[in-house]
Each structure stands twice: as C-alpha cells, then as structure tokens.
Tab-separated table of C-alpha atoms in Angstrom:
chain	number	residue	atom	x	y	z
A	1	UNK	CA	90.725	236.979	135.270
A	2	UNK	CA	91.152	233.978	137.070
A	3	UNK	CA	94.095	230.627	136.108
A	4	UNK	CA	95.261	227.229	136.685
A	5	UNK	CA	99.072	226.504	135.624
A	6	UNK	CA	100.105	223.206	134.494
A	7	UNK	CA	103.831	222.695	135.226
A	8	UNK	CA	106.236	220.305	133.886
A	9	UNK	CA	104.611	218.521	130.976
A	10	UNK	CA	107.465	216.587	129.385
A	11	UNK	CA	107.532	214.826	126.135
A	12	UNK	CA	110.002	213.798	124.093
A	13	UNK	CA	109.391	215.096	120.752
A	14	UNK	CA	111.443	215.952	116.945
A	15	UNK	CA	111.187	219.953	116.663
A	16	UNK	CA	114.620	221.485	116.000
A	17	UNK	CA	116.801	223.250	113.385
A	18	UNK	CA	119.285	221.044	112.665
A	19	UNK	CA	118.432	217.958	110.780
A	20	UNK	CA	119.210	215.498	113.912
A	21	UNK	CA	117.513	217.323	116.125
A	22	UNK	CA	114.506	216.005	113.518
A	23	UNK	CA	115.702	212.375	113.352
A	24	UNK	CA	117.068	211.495	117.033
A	25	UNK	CA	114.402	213.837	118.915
A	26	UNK	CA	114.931	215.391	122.360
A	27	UNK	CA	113.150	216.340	125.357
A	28	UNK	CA	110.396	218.737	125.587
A	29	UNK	CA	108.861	220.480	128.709
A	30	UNK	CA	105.841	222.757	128.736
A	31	UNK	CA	104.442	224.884	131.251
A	32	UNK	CA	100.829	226.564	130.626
A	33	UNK	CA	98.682	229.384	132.131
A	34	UNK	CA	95.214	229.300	131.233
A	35	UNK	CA	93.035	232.273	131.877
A	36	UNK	CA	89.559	231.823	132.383
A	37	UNK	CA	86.769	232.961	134.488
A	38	UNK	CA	86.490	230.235	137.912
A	39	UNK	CA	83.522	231.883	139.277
A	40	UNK	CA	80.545	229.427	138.174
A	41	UNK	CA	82.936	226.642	139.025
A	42	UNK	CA	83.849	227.254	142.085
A	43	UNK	CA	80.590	227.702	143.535
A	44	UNK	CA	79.264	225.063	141.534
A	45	UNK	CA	81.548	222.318	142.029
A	46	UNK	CA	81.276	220.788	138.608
A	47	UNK	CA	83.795	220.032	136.490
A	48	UNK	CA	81.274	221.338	133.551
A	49	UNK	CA	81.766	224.613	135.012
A	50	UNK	CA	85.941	224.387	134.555
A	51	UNK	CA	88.387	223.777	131.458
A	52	UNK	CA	89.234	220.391	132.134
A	53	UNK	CA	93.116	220.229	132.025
A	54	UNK	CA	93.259	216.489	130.806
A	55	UNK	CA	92.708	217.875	127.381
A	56	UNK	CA	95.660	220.700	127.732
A	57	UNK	CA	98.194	217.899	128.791
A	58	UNK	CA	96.827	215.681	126.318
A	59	UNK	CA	97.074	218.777	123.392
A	60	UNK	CA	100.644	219.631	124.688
A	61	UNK	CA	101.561	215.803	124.463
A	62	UNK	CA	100.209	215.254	120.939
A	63	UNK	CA	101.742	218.183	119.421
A	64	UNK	CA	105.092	217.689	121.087
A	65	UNK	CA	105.128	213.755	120.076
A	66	UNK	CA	103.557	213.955	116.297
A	67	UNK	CA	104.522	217.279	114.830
A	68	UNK	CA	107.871	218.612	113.542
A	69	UNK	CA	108.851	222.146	113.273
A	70	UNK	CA	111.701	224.076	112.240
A	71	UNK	CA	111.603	226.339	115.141
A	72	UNK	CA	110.396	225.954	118.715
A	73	UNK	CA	108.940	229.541	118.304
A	74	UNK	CA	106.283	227.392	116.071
A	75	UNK	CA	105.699	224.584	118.091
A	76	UNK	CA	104.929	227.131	120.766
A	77	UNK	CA	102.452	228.885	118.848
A	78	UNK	CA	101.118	225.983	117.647
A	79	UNK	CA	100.381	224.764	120.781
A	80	UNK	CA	98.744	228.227	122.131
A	81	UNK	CA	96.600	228.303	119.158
A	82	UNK	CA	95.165	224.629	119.954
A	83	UNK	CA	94.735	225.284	123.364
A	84	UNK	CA	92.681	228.643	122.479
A	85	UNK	CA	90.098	226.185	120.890
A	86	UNK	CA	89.232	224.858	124.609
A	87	UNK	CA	85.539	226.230	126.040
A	88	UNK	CA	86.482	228.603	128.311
A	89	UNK	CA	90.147	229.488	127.888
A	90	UNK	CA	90.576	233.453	126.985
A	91	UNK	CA	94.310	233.453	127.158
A	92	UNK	CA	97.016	231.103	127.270
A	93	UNK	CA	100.730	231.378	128.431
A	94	UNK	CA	102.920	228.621	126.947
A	95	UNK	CA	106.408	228.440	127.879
A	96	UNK	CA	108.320	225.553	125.499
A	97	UNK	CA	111.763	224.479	126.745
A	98	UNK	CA	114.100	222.852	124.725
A	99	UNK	CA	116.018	220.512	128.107
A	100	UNK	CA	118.834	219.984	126.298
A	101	UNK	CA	120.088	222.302	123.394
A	102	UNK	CA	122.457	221.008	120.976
A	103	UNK	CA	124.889	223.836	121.729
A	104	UNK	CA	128.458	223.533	122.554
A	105	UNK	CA	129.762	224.639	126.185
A	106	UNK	CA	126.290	224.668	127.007
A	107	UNK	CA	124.181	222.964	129.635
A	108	UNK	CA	121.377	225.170	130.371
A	109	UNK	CA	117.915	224.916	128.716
A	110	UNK	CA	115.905	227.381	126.145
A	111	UNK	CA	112.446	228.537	126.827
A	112	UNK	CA	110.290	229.961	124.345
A	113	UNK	CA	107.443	232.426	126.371
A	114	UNK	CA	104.371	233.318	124.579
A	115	UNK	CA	100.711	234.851	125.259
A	116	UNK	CA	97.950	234.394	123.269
A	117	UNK	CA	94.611	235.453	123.203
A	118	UNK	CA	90.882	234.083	121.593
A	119	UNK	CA	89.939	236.685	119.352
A	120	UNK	CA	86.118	236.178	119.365
C-alpha cells in the first residue's frame, strides 16, 4: 500500500498527568503515516483522487489545541481514530511527542507510536 508522511505538526496543547501539565499546557508534535492506495491519483492528477492532507493537519491541530486527556496514549488514539474517518485512509501511524516532559534530569522528549487500522 502506498503513503504520504506529514512531519512536524506542532501545537501547543493541555494533555498531561499532572494537574499543570492541564492548566499551563505544553508543546505537542505529531508525525503521521497515512496508508492509502495513490494509483488513481497519480495518473489522474486530481486532488479528488488523493486524501487531502489539509484536513490531517487541521484534525491533529484541533485535537491537540481543544481536548484534554489524562494520558498521551489517548490523545494518540484519539487522533488515529479521527483520522481513520478520512475517504481513503486504510491505516494510520501517529507518533505524539510530548517536547518537553515535566521530568527531572531530563531533557529528551516522549513519543507515543501507534497503528491503526479502518475496520470496514
């Protein structure tokens, strides 16, 4: 099966365990994989014939901005299961990371990788 990634969506958004993390907010980034038969497209040349990736970004960047979760594990889903609903898409990869974790001693980031797949 065929994909287009989208790299380096960020957003700043209020998922986290800790109540602050809620309140103050941090920064988000996303990275997607959607799976999807190209053929028709790229013969055709119309964007009919494609997912149209405008409405990934702008799922990622709604969900990111407006929802709070508990865990990142369920913004991640949450996000795979939205973008599941787009014509065409088969399977998505979403891989969430938190930028800048409110762990001590620590300065790398947390990514959250799932797959998903429309159950039709």
């Amino acid at each position: 099966m065929d994909s287009i990634q989208i790299t380096g969506i960020r957003c700043y958004g209020y998922t986290g365990y800790l109540p602050e993390e809620q309140v103050l907010g941090q920064w988000f980034e996303v990275d997607l994989t959607l799976w999807f038969d190209l053929s028709l497209a790229s013969s055709s040349d119309r964007i009919e014939d494609t997912c149209d990736y405008r409405a990934a970004i702008s799922i990622v960047k709604d969900l990111v901005k407006n929802q709070k979760f508990a865990l990142v594990e369920k913004l991640a889903a949450a996000i795979a299961q939205e973008i599941l609903q787009l014509d065409k898409v088969r399977q998505v990869r979403v891989q969430l990371s938190k930028l800048a974790a409110p762990i001590p001693d620590f300065e790398g980031k947390i990514t959250i990788d799932i797959t998903r797949n429309r159950i039709d």
